[in-house]
mmCIF file with all atom_site columns, C-alpha atoms in Angstrom:
data_model
loop_
_atom_site.group_PDB
_atom_site.id
_atom_site.type_symbol
_atom_site.label_atom_id
_atom_site.label_alt_id
_atom_site.label_comp_id
_atom_site.label_asym_id
_atom_site.label_entity_id
_atom_site.label_seq_id
_atom_site.pdbx_PDB_ins_code
_atom_site.Cartn_x
_atom_site.Cartn_y
_atom_site.Cartn_z
_atom_site.occupancy
_atom_site.B_iso_or_equiv
_atom_site.pdbx_formal_charge
_atom_site.auth_seq_id
_atom_site.auth_comp_id
_atom_site.auth_asym_id
_atom_site.auth_atom_id
_atom_site.pdbx_PDB_model_num
ATOM 1   C CA . ASP A 1 1   ? 36.037 117.913 192.836 1.00 0.00 ? 1   ASP A CA 1
ATOM 2   C CA . ILE A 1 2   ? 39.629 119.149 192.701 1.00 0.00 ? 2   ILE A CA 1
ATOM 3   C CA . GLN A 1 3   ? 40.974 119.930 196.168 1.00 0.00 ? 3   GLN A CA 1
ATOM 4   C CA . MET A 1 4   ? 43.231 122.953 196.584 1.00 0.00 ? 4   MET A CA 1
ATOM 5   C CA . THR A 1 5   ? 45.573 123.025 199.561 1.00 0.00 ? 5   THR A CA 1
ATOM 6   C CA . GLN A 1 6   ? 47.494 126.122 200.541 1.00 0.00 ? 6   GLN A CA 1
ATOM 7   C CA . SER A 1 7   ? 50.497 126.351 202.797 1.00 0.00 ? 7   SER A CA 1
ATOM 8   C CA . PRO A 1 8   ? 51.136 127.810 205.174 1.00 0.00 ? 8   PRO A CA 1
ATOM 9   C CA . SER A 1 9   ? 47.729 128.635 206.640 1.00 0.00 ? 9   SER A CA 1
ATOM 10  C CA . SER A 1 10  ? 49.235 131.664 208.289 1.00 0.00 ? 10  SER A CA 1
ATOM 11  C CA . LEU A 1 11  ? 52.463 133.542 207.907 1.00 0.00 ? 11  LEU A CA 1
ATOM 12  C CA . SER A 1 12  ? 54.122 136.373 209.790 1.00 0.00 ? 12  SER A CA 1
ATOM 13  C CA . ALA A 1 13  ? 56.445 138.708 207.935 1.00 0.00 ? 13  ALA A CA 1
ATOM 14  C CA . SER A 1 14  ? 57.864 142.208 208.075 1.00 0.00 ? 14  SER A CA 1
ATOM 15  C CA . VAL A 1 15  ? 57.651 145.129 205.687 1.00 0.00 ? 15  VAL A CA 1
ATOM 16  C CA . GLY A 1 16  ? 60.304 144.654 203.031 1.00 0.00 ? 16  GLY A CA 1
ATOM 17  C CA . ASP A 1 17  ? 60.354 140.855 203.279 1.00 0.00 ? 17  ASP A CA 1
ATOM 18  C CA . ARG A 1 18  ? 59.912 138.470 200.386 1.00 0.00 ? 18  ARG A CA 1
ATOM 19  C CA . VAL A 1 19  ? 57.228 135.855 201.008 1.00 0.00 ? 19  VAL A CA 1
ATOM 20  C CA . THR A 1 20  ? 56.068 132.790 199.136 1.00 0.00 ? 20  THR A CA 1
ATOM 21  C CA . ILE A 1 21  ? 52.701 131.064 199.437 1.00 0.00 ? 21  ILE A CA 1
ATOM 22  C CA . THR A 1 22  ? 52.168 127.625 198.001 1.00 0.00 ? 22  THR A CA 1
ATOM 23  C CA . CYS A 1 23  ? 49.047 126.078 196.496 1.00 0.00 ? 23  CYS A CA 1
ATOM 24  C CA . ARG A 1 24  ? 48.784 122.405 195.596 1.00 0.00 ? 24  ARG A CA 1
ATOM 25  C CA . ALA A 1 25  ? 46.041 120.820 193.502 1.00 0.00 ? 25  ALA A CA 1
ATOM 26  C CA . SER A 1 26  ? 44.811 117.279 194.071 1.00 0.00 ? 26  SER A CA 1
ATOM 27  C CA . GLN A 1 27  ? 45.285 116.587 190.344 1.00 0.00 ? 27  GLN A CA 1
ATOM 28  C CA . SER A 1 28  ? 46.951 118.310 187.456 1.00 0.00 ? 28  SER A CA 1
ATOM 29  C CA . ILE A 1 29  ? 45.268 121.571 186.484 1.00 0.00 ? 29  ILE A CA 1
ATOM 30  C CA . SER A 1 30  ? 47.837 122.704 183.902 1.00 0.00 ? 30  SER A CA 1
ATOM 31  C CA . ASN A 1 31  ? 48.111 126.440 184.608 1.00 0.00 ? 31  ASN A CA 1
ATOM 32  C CA . TYR A 1 32  ? 44.430 127.109 185.286 1.00 0.00 ? 32  TYR A CA 1
ATOM 33  C CA . LEU A 1 33  ? 45.202 128.763 188.593 1.00 0.00 ? 33  LEU A CA 1
ATOM 34  C CA . ASN A 1 34  ? 44.233 132.172 189.918 1.00 0.00 ? 34  ASN A CA 1
ATOM 35  C CA . TRP A 1 35  ? 45.299 134.089 193.024 1.00 0.00 ? 35  TRP A CA 1
ATOM 36  C CA . TYR A 1 36  ? 43.184 136.539 195.016 1.00 0.00 ? 36  TYR A CA 1
ATOM 37  C CA . GLN A 1 37  ? 43.846 138.927 197.877 1.00 0.00 ? 37  GLN A CA 1
ATOM 38  C CA . GLN A 1 38  ? 41.183 139.593 200.484 1.00 0.00 ? 38  GLN A CA 1
ATOM 39  C CA . LYS A 1 39  ? 41.246 142.234 203.210 1.00 0.00 ? 39  LYS A CA 1
ATOM 40  C CA . PRO A 1 40  ? 38.917 142.129 206.232 1.00 0.00 ? 40  PRO A CA 1
ATOM 41  C CA . GLY A 1 41  ? 35.363 143.045 205.329 1.00 0.00 ? 41  GLY A CA 1
ATOM 42  C CA . LYS A 1 42  ? 36.170 143.292 201.629 1.00 0.00 ? 42  LYS A CA 1
ATOM 43  C CA . ALA A 1 43  ? 35.636 141.095 198.605 1.00 0.00 ? 43  ALA A CA 1
ATOM 44  C CA . PRO A 1 44  ? 38.484 139.091 197.111 1.00 0.00 ? 44  PRO A CA 1
ATOM 45  C CA . LYS A 1 45  ? 40.527 140.938 194.510 1.00 0.00 ? 45  LYS A CA 1
ATOM 46  C CA . LEU A 1 46  ? 42.143 139.214 191.551 1.00 0.00 ? 46  LEU A CA 1
ATOM 47  C CA . LEU A 1 47  ? 45.939 139.379 191.528 1.00 0.00 ? 47  LEU A CA 1
ATOM 48  C CA . ILE A 1 48  ? 47.151 136.692 189.145 1.00 0.00 ? 48  ILE A CA 1
ATOM 49  C CA . TYR A 1 49  ? 45.362 134.601 186.509 1.00 0.00 ? 49  TYR A CA 1
ATOM 50  C CA . ALA A 1 50  ? 46.553 131.671 184.424 1.00 0.00 ? 50  ALA A CA 1
ATOM 51  C CA . ALA A 1 51  ? 49.168 130.966 187.110 1.00 0.00 ? 51  ALA A CA 1
ATOM 52  C CA . SER A 1 52  ? 51.537 133.770 186.156 1.00 0.00 ? 52  SER A CA 1
ATOM 53  C CA . SER A 1 53  ? 49.688 136.605 184.398 1.00 0.00 ? 53  SER A CA 1
ATOM 54  C CA . LEU A 1 54  ? 49.499 139.785 186.446 1.00 0.00 ? 54  LEU A CA 1
ATOM 55  C CA . GLN A 1 55  ? 46.078 141.417 186.502 1.00 0.00 ? 55  GLN A CA 1
ATOM 56  C CA . SER A 1 56  ? 46.044 144.982 185.251 1.00 0.00 ? 56  SER A CA 1
ATOM 57  C CA . GLY A 1 57  ? 46.730 147.462 188.032 1.00 0.00 ? 57  GLY A CA 1
ATOM 58  C CA . VAL A 1 58  ? 48.343 144.942 190.380 1.00 0.00 ? 58  VAL A CA 1
ATOM 59  C CA . PRO A 1 59  ? 51.832 145.952 191.528 1.00 0.00 ? 59  PRO A CA 1
ATOM 60  C CA . SER A 1 60  ? 54.731 144.105 189.920 1.00 0.00 ? 60  SER A CA 1
ATOM 61  C CA . ARG A 1 61  ? 56.005 142.915 193.310 1.00 0.00 ? 61  ARG A CA 1
ATOM 62  C CA . PHE A 1 62  ? 53.353 140.185 192.999 1.00 0.00 ? 62  PHE A CA 1
ATOM 63  C CA . SER A 1 63  ? 54.236 137.222 190.828 1.00 0.00 ? 63  SER A CA 1
ATOM 64  C CA . GLY A 1 64  ? 52.941 133.718 190.282 1.00 0.00 ? 64  GLY A CA 1
ATOM 65  C CA . SER A 1 65  ? 54.470 130.549 188.952 1.00 0.00 ? 65  SER A CA 1
ATOM 66  C CA . GLY A 1 66  ? 53.823 126.855 188.611 1.00 0.00 ? 66  GLY A CA 1
ATOM 67  C CA . SER A 1 67  ? 52.078 124.314 186.472 1.00 0.00 ? 67  SER A CA 1
ATOM 68  C CA . GLY A 1 68  ? 50.498 120.927 186.951 1.00 0.00 ? 68  GLY A CA 1
ATOM 69  C CA . THR A 1 69  ? 49.813 120.534 190.660 1.00 0.00 ? 69  THR A CA 1
ATOM 70  C CA . ASP A 1 70  ? 52.199 122.959 192.384 1.00 0.00 ? 70  ASP A CA 1
ATOM 71  C CA . PHE A 1 71  ? 51.952 126.719 192.323 1.00 0.00 ? 71  PHE A CA 1
ATOM 72  C CA . THR A 1 72  ? 53.448 129.659 194.174 1.00 0.00 ? 72  THR A CA 1
ATOM 73  C CA . LEU A 1 73  ? 52.545 133.250 194.803 1.00 0.00 ? 73  LEU A CA 1
ATOM 74  C CA . THR A 1 74  ? 55.528 135.433 195.609 1.00 0.00 ? 74  THR A CA 1
ATOM 75  C CA . ILE A 1 75  ? 55.401 138.924 197.027 1.00 0.00 ? 75  ILE A CA 1
ATOM 76  C CA . ASN A 1 76  ? 58.667 140.849 196.833 1.00 0.00 ? 76  ASN A CA 1
ATOM 77  C CA . SER A 1 77  ? 59.372 143.708 199.224 1.00 0.00 ? 77  SER A CA 1
ATOM 78  C CA . LEU A 1 78  ? 56.200 143.463 201.298 1.00 0.00 ? 78  LEU A CA 1
ATOM 79  C CA . GLN A 1 79  ? 54.268 146.663 201.797 1.00 0.00 ? 79  GLN A CA 1
ATOM 80  C CA . LEU A 1 80  ? 51.867 147.459 204.639 1.00 0.00 ? 80  LEU A CA 1
ATOM 81  C CA . GLU A 1 81  ? 48.893 147.156 202.304 1.00 0.00 ? 81  GLU A CA 1
ATOM 82  C CA . ASP A 1 82  ? 49.865 143.576 201.403 1.00 0.00 ? 82  ASP A CA 1
ATOM 83  C CA . PHE A 1 83  ? 48.934 142.169 204.802 1.00 0.00 ? 83  PHE A CA 1
ATOM 84  C CA . ALA A 1 84  ? 45.783 140.267 203.970 1.00 0.00 ? 84  ALA A CA 1
ATOM 85  C CA . THR A 1 85  ? 44.493 136.773 203.240 1.00 0.00 ? 85  THR A CA 1
ATOM 86  C CA . TYR A 1 86  ? 45.410 135.122 199.945 1.00 0.00 ? 86  TYR A CA 1
ATOM 87  C CA . TYR A 1 87  ? 43.443 132.453 198.125 1.00 0.00 ? 87  TYR A CA 1
ATOM 88  C CA . CYS A 1 88  ? 44.195 130.273 195.151 1.00 0.00 ? 88  CYS A CA 1
ATOM 89  C CA . GLN A 1 89  ? 41.438 129.060 192.815 1.00 0.00 ? 89  GLN A CA 1
ATOM 90  C CA . GLN A 1 90  ? 41.477 126.400 190.128 1.00 0.00 ? 90  GLN A CA 1
ATOM 91  C CA . SER A 1 91  ? 39.525 127.106 186.960 1.00 0.00 ? 91  SER A CA 1
ATOM 92  C CA . TYR A 1 92  ? 40.485 123.853 185.227 1.00 0.00 ? 92  TYR A CA 1
ATOM 93  C CA . SER A 1 93  ? 37.206 122.091 185.863 1.00 0.00 ? 93  SER A CA 1
ATOM 94  C CA . THR A 1 94  ? 33.759 122.656 187.292 1.00 0.00 ? 94  THR A CA 1
ATOM 95  C CA . PRO A 1 95  ? 33.112 123.108 190.112 1.00 0.00 ? 95  PRO A CA 1
ATOM 96  C CA . THR A 1 96  ? 35.799 125.715 190.514 1.00 0.00 ? 96  THR A CA 1
ATOM 97  C CA . THR A 1 97  ? 37.387 125.371 193.942 1.00 0.00 ? 97  THR A CA 1
ATOM 98  C CA . PHE A 1 98  ? 39.442 127.550 196.237 1.00 0.00 ? 98  PHE A CA 1
ATOM 99  C CA . GLY A 1 99  ? 42.234 126.945 198.677 1.00 0.00 ? 99  GLY A CA 1
ATOM 100 C CA . GLN A 1 100 ? 41.507 127.491 202.355 1.00 0.00 ? 100 GLN A CA 1
ATOM 101 C CA . GLY A 1 101 ? 43.481 130.729 202.425 1.00 0.00 ? 101 GLY A CA 1
ATOM 102 C CA . THR A 1 102 ? 46.792 131.985 203.794 1.00 0.00 ? 102 THR A CA 1
ATOM 103 C CA . ASN A 1 103 ? 46.637 134.760 206.354 1.00 0.00 ? 103 ASN A CA 1
ATOM 104 C CA . LEU A 1 104 ? 49.638 137.055 205.986 1.00 0.00 ? 104 LEU A CA 1
ATOM 105 C CA . GLU A 1 105 ? 50.229 138.975 209.197 1.00 0.00 ? 105 GLU A CA 1
ATOM 106 C CA . ILE A 1 106 ? 52.645 141.640 210.288 1.00 0.00 ? 106 ILE A CA 1
ATOM 107 C CA . LYS A 1 107 ? 55.493 140.326 212.426 1.00 0.00 ? 107 LYS A CA 1
ATOM 108 C CA . GLN B 2 1   ? 34.322 150.940 185.773 1.00 0.00 ? 1   GLN B CA 1
ATOM 109 C CA . VAL B 2 2   ? 32.402 147.756 186.379 1.00 0.00 ? 2   VAL B CA 1
ATOM 110 C CA . GLN B 2 3   ? 30.573 147.580 189.684 1.00 0.00 ? 3   GLN B CA 1
ATOM 111 C CA . LEU B 2 4   ? 28.469 144.810 191.182 1.00 0.00 ? 4   LEU B CA 1
ATOM 112 C CA . GLN B 2 5   ? 26.096 145.335 194.092 1.00 0.00 ? 5   GLN B CA 1
ATOM 113 C CA . GLU B 2 6   ? 24.399 142.512 195.955 1.00 0.00 ? 6   GLU B CA 1
ATOM 114 C CA . SER B 2 7   ? 21.104 143.152 197.707 1.00 0.00 ? 7   SER B CA 1
ATOM 115 C CA . GLY B 2 8   ? 18.488 141.190 199.585 1.00 0.00 ? 8   GLY B CA 1
ATOM 116 C CA . PRO B 2 9   ? 17.283 140.267 203.059 1.00 0.00 ? 9   PRO B CA 1
ATOM 117 C CA . GLY B 2 10  ? 19.981 139.898 205.667 1.00 0.00 ? 10  GLY B CA 1
ATOM 118 C CA . LEU B 2 11  ? 17.917 137.466 207.723 1.00 0.00 ? 11  LEU B CA 1
ATOM 119 C CA . VAL B 2 12  ? 16.122 134.381 206.438 1.00 0.00 ? 12  VAL B CA 1
ATOM 120 C CA . LYS B 2 13  ? 14.239 131.802 208.492 1.00 0.00 ? 13  LYS B CA 1
ATOM 121 C CA . PRO B 2 14  ? 15.212 128.133 208.319 1.00 0.00 ? 14  PRO B CA 1
ATOM 122 C CA . SER B 2 15  ? 13.400 126.172 205.586 1.00 0.00 ? 15  SER B CA 1
ATOM 123 C CA . GLU B 2 16  ? 12.580 129.369 203.687 1.00 0.00 ? 16  GLU B CA 1
ATOM 124 C CA . THR B 2 17  ? 14.051 130.677 200.434 1.00 0.00 ? 17  THR B CA 1
ATOM 125 C CA . LEU B 2 18  ? 17.034 132.993 200.254 1.00 0.00 ? 18  LEU B CA 1
ATOM 126 C CA . SER B 2 19  ? 16.709 135.510 197.419 1.00 0.00 ? 19  SER B CA 1
ATOM 127 C CA . LEU B 2 20  ? 19.508 137.853 196.377 1.00 0.00 ? 20  LEU B CA 1
ATOM 128 C CA . THR B 2 21  ? 19.998 140.216 193.455 1.00 0.00 ? 21  THR B CA 1
ATOM 129 C CA . CYS B 2 22  ? 23.240 141.412 191.918 1.00 0.00 ? 22  CYS B CA 1
ATOM 130 C CA . THR B 2 23  ? 22.915 144.692 190.049 1.00 0.00 ? 23  THR B CA 1
ATOM 131 C CA . VAL B 2 24  ? 25.620 145.314 187.473 1.00 0.00 ? 24  VAL B CA 1
ATOM 132 C CA . SER B 2 25  ? 26.719 148.763 186.380 1.00 0.00 ? 25  SER B CA 1
ATOM 133 C CA . GLY B 2 26  ? 29.424 149.748 183.919 1.00 0.00 ? 26  GLY B CA 1
ATOM 134 C CA . SER B 2 27  ? 29.098 146.499 182.002 1.00 0.00 ? 27  SER B CA 1
ATOM 135 C CA . ALA B 2 28  ? 26.382 144.860 179.979 1.00 0.00 ? 28  ALA B CA 1
ATOM 136 C CA . ILE B 2 29  ? 25.229 141.474 181.161 1.00 0.00 ? 29  ILE B CA 1
ATOM 137 C CA . SER B 2 30  ? 25.767 140.226 177.634 1.00 0.00 ? 30  SER B CA 1
ATOM 138 C CA . ASP B 2 31  ? 28.848 138.261 176.697 1.00 0.00 ? 31  ASP B CA 1
ATOM 139 C CA . TYR B 2 32  ? 29.806 137.331 180.239 1.00 0.00 ? 32  TYR B CA 1
ATOM 140 C CA . SER B 2 33  ? 29.140 134.663 182.809 1.00 0.00 ? 33  SER B CA 1
ATOM 141 C CA . TRP B 2 34  ? 28.029 135.794 186.244 1.00 0.00 ? 34  TRP B CA 1
ATOM 142 C CA . ASN B 2 35  ? 28.908 133.802 189.310 1.00 0.00 ? 35  ASN B CA 1
ATOM 143 C CA . TRP B 2 36  ? 27.681 133.502 192.877 1.00 0.00 ? 36  TRP B CA 1
ATOM 144 C CA . ILE B 2 37  ? 30.169 132.586 195.593 1.00 0.00 ? 37  ILE B CA 1
ATOM 145 C CA . ARG B 2 38  ? 29.699 132.458 199.330 1.00 0.00 ? 38  ARG B CA 1
ATOM 146 C CA . GLN B 2 39  ? 32.047 132.641 202.268 1.00 0.00 ? 39  GLN B CA 1
ATOM 147 C CA . SER B 2 40  ? 31.439 131.304 205.726 1.00 0.00 ? 40  SER B CA 1
ATOM 148 C CA . PRO B 2 41  ? 33.988 130.946 208.529 1.00 0.00 ? 41  PRO B CA 1
ATOM 149 C CA . GLY B 2 42  ? 33.688 127.200 208.512 1.00 0.00 ? 42  GLY B CA 1
ATOM 150 C CA . LYS B 2 43  ? 33.984 126.543 204.782 1.00 0.00 ? 43  LYS B CA 1
ATOM 151 C CA . GLY B 2 44  ? 35.969 129.377 203.240 1.00 0.00 ? 44  GLY B CA 1
ATOM 152 C CA . LEU B 2 45  ? 35.119 130.413 199.688 1.00 0.00 ? 45  LEU B CA 1
ATOM 153 C CA . GLU B 2 46  ? 32.514 128.187 198.086 1.00 0.00 ? 46  GLU B CA 1
ATOM 154 C CA . TRP B 2 47  ? 31.367 128.501 194.487 1.00 0.00 ? 47  TRP B CA 1
ATOM 155 C CA . ILE B 2 48  ? 27.590 128.275 194.133 1.00 0.00 ? 48  ILE B CA 1
ATOM 156 C CA . GLY B 2 49  ? 27.109 128.512 190.382 1.00 0.00 ? 49  GLY B CA 1
ATOM 157 C CA . TYR B 2 50  ? 27.045 130.701 187.329 1.00 0.00 ? 50  TYR B CA 1
ATOM 158 C CA . ILE B 2 51  ? 24.802 131.852 184.547 1.00 0.00 ? 51  ILE B CA 1
ATOM 159 C CA . PHE B 2 52  ? 25.786 132.890 181.060 1.00 0.00 ? 52  PHE B CA 1
ATOM 160 C CA . TYR B 2 53  ? 23.876 135.869 179.704 1.00 0.00 ? 53  TYR B CA 1
ATOM 161 C CA . SER B 2 54  ? 22.091 133.524 177.291 1.00 0.00 ? 54  SER B CA 1
ATOM 162 C CA . GLY B 2 55  ? 20.603 131.715 180.276 1.00 0.00 ? 55  GLY B CA 1
ATOM 163 C CA . SER B 2 56  ? 22.730 128.584 180.430 1.00 0.00 ? 56  SER B CA 1
ATOM 164 C CA . THR B 2 57  ? 23.685 127.679 183.983 1.00 0.00 ? 57  THR B CA 1
ATOM 165 C CA . ASP B 2 58  ? 25.935 125.418 185.995 1.00 0.00 ? 58  ASP B CA 1
ATOM 166 C CA . TYR B 2 59  ? 25.821 124.765 189.715 1.00 0.00 ? 59  TYR B CA 1
ATOM 167 C CA . ASP B 2 60  ? 27.920 123.145 192.382 1.00 0.00 ? 60  ASP B CA 1
ATOM 168 C CA . PRO B 2 61  ? 26.604 119.580 192.628 1.00 0.00 ? 61  PRO B CA 1
ATOM 169 C CA . SER B 2 62  ? 26.191 119.832 196.387 1.00 0.00 ? 62  SER B CA 1
ATOM 170 C CA . LEU B 2 63  ? 23.820 122.798 196.027 1.00 0.00 ? 63  LEU B CA 1
ATOM 171 C CA . LYS B 2 64  ? 22.257 122.092 192.645 1.00 0.00 ? 64  LYS B CA 1
ATOM 172 C CA . SER B 2 65  ? 18.978 120.720 194.011 1.00 0.00 ? 65  SER B CA 1
ATOM 173 C CA . ARG B 2 66  ? 18.299 123.913 195.994 1.00 0.00 ? 66  ARG B CA 1
ATOM 174 C CA . VAL B 2 67  ? 19.693 126.713 193.813 1.00 0.00 ? 67  VAL B CA 1
ATOM 175 C CA . THR B 2 68  ? 18.443 128.677 190.844 1.00 0.00 ? 68  THR B CA 1
ATOM 176 C CA . ILE B 2 69  ? 20.383 131.489 189.185 1.00 0.00 ? 69  ILE B CA 1
ATOM 177 C CA . SER B 2 70  ? 18.630 133.707 186.676 1.00 0.00 ? 70  SER B CA 1
ATOM 178 C CA . VAL B 2 71  ? 19.401 136.822 184.661 1.00 0.00 ? 71  VAL B CA 1
ATOM 179 C CA . ASP B 2 72  ? 17.348 139.846 183.715 1.00 0.00 ? 72  ASP B CA 1
ATOM 180 C CA . THR B 2 73  ? 19.159 141.567 180.871 1.00 0.00 ? 73  THR B CA 1
ATOM 181 C CA . SER B 2 74  ? 16.659 144.449 180.784 1.00 0.00 ? 74  SER B CA 1
ATOM 182 C CA . LYS B 2 75  ? 17.564 145.374 184.350 1.00 0.00 ? 75  LYS B CA 1
ATOM 183 C CA . ASN B 2 76  ? 21.214 144.284 184.146 1.00 0.00 ? 76  ASN B CA 1
ATOM 184 C CA . GLN B 2 77  ? 20.648 142.028 187.135 1.00 0.00 ? 77  GLN B CA 1
ATOM 185 C CA . VAL B 2 78  ? 21.544 138.507 188.162 1.00 0.00 ? 78  VAL B CA 1
ATOM 186 C CA . SER B 2 79  ? 19.528 136.724 190.825 1.00 0.00 ? 79  SER B CA 1
ATOM 187 C CA . LEU B 2 80  ? 20.135 133.854 193.205 1.00 0.00 ? 80  LEU B CA 1
ATOM 188 C CA . LYS B 2 81  ? 17.472 131.759 194.895 1.00 0.00 ? 81  LYS B CA 1
ATOM 189 C CA . MET B 2 82  ? 18.357 129.106 197.415 1.00 0.00 ? 82  MET B CA 1
ATOM 190 C CA . ARG B 2 83  ? 15.541 127.009 198.801 1.00 0.00 ? 83  ARG B CA 1
ATOM 191 C CA . SER B 2 84  ? 15.147 125.194 202.117 1.00 0.00 ? 84  SER B CA 1
ATOM 192 C CA . VAL B 2 85  ? 17.971 127.058 203.845 1.00 0.00 ? 85  VAL B CA 1
ATOM 193 C CA . THR B 2 86  ? 19.505 125.988 207.128 1.00 0.00 ? 86  THR B CA 1
ATOM 194 C CA . ALA B 2 87  ? 21.973 127.586 209.501 1.00 0.00 ? 87  ALA B CA 1
ATOM 195 C CA . ALA B 2 88  ? 24.750 126.098 207.382 1.00 0.00 ? 88  ALA B CA 1
ATOM 196 C CA . ASP B 2 89  ? 23.792 128.536 204.617 1.00 0.00 ? 89  ASP B CA 1
ATOM 197 C CA . THR B 2 90  ? 24.699 131.516 206.786 1.00 0.00 ? 90  THR B CA 1
ATOM 198 C CA . ALA B 2 91  ? 27.467 133.293 204.888 1.00 0.00 ? 91  ALA B CA 1
ATOM 199 C CA . VAL B 2 92  ? 28.538 136.374 203.006 1.00 0.00 ? 92  VAL B CA 1
ATOM 200 C CA . TYR B 2 93  ? 27.248 136.012 199.455 1.00 0.00 ? 93  TYR B CA 1
ATOM 201 C CA . TYR B 2 94  ? 29.185 137.539 196.567 1.00 0.00 ? 94  TYR B CA 1
ATOM 202 C CA . CYS B 2 95  ? 28.451 137.937 192.908 1.00 0.00 ? 95  CYS B CA 1
ATOM 203 C CA . ALA B 2 96  ? 31.355 138.146 190.487 1.00 0.00 ? 96  ALA B CA 1
ATOM 204 C CA . ARG B 2 97  ? 31.868 138.522 186.760 1.00 0.00 ? 97  ARG B CA 1
ATOM 205 C CA . GLU B 2 98  ? 33.812 135.851 184.984 1.00 0.00 ? 98  GLU B CA 1
ATOM 206 C CA . GLY B 2 99  ? 36.679 137.204 182.935 1.00 0.00 ? 99  GLY B CA 1
ATOM 207 C CA . ARG B 2 100 ? 37.977 135.110 180.082 1.00 0.00 ? 100 ARG B CA 1
ATOM 208 C CA . SER B 2 101 ? 40.893 135.198 177.682 1.00 0.00 ? 101 SER B CA 1
ATOM 209 C CA . SER B 2 102 ? 42.719 132.604 175.620 1.00 0.00 ? 102 SER B CA 1
ATOM 210 C CA . GLY B 2 103 ? 40.758 129.817 177.245 1.00 0.00 ? 103 GLY B CA 1
ATOM 211 C CA . TYR B 2 104 ? 41.480 130.919 180.802 1.00 0.00 ? 104 TYR B CA 1
ATOM 212 C CA . ASP B 2 105 ? 38.878 132.326 183.141 1.00 0.00 ? 105 ASP B CA 1
ATOM 213 C CA . TRP B 2 106 ? 38.848 134.105 186.492 1.00 0.00 ? 106 TRP B CA 1
ATOM 214 C CA . LEU B 2 107 ? 36.509 136.037 188.766 1.00 0.00 ? 107 LEU B CA 1
ATOM 215 C CA . ASP B 2 108 ? 36.816 139.791 188.494 1.00 0.00 ? 108 ASP B CA 1
ATOM 216 C CA . PRO B 2 109 ? 35.349 142.065 189.657 1.00 0.00 ? 109 PRO B CA 1
ATOM 217 C CA . TRP B 2 110 ? 33.405 141.012 192.735 1.00 0.00 ? 110 TRP B CA 1
ATOM 218 C CA . GLY B 2 111 ? 30.582 142.768 194.499 1.00 0.00 ? 111 GLY B CA 1
ATOM 219 C CA . GLN B 2 112 ? 31.169 143.903 198.057 1.00 0.00 ? 112 GLN B CA 1
ATOM 220 C CA . GLY B 2 113 ? 29.161 140.977 199.394 1.00 0.00 ? 113 GLY B CA 1
ATOM 221 C CA . THR B 2 114 ? 26.067 140.728 201.537 1.00 0.00 ? 114 THR B CA 1
ATOM 222 C CA . LEU B 2 115 ? 25.751 138.846 204.798 1.00 0.00 ? 115 LEU B CA 1
ATOM 223 C CA . VAL B 2 116 ? 22.835 136.466 205.025 1.00 0.00 ? 116 VAL B CA 1
ATOM 224 C CA . THR B 2 117 ? 22.026 134.922 208.380 1.00 0.00 ? 117 THR B CA 1
ATOM 225 C CA . VAL B 2 118 ? 19.685 131.961 208.618 1.00 0.00 ? 118 VAL B CA 1
ATOM 226 C CA . SER B 2 119 ? 17.920 132.036 211.942 1.00 0.00 ? 119 SER B CA 1
ATOM 227 C CA . SER B 2 120 ? 14.434 131.901 213.384 1.00 0.00 ? 120 SER B CA 1
#
């Protein structure tokens, strides 16, 4: 199985900040990488697919980049509603696997 | 608007079978794959398996011997059965539709999830 490792595991930031979350795959996955946002008690919500494509309805302050083994999710100008847990997922091979999550907290 | 709703017992005894149903509204079962994913505090998000509307399936190797996913197109439902459960199977179980474009795929939307506790 392909292992997905996110860093950091937790992150404190303020409204208006720019934050970057990193996801590393244990082998090359081209750009078969998705990002999800999850709020407490809710299901994950798709933000980015194919490493850099913004899902319809997702604010443009979210962006993704990367290819191969290293990927980033960037959130520009953090809003209150962005404080949540973020997960990456590789869809390069079965079984699909997820990172362990990054908990974004208010500073 | 596509909506998925998981349902089933919230409590299952050890060694018994966990049975969940995902009812889909706003989308036909046809032409999509439907996934089950679970989330427990100890293991994060774990993919269980998927079924294509035609009936073809794939499962996580670690769960394959205990899991069956099926589809009922007449009811627009996808079902999950997991046999011989233990406390380690306690988790929130989600169903999700697989989106696909240009060779890429992702999970969207998800159901709200249902908590299943394995305990005597």
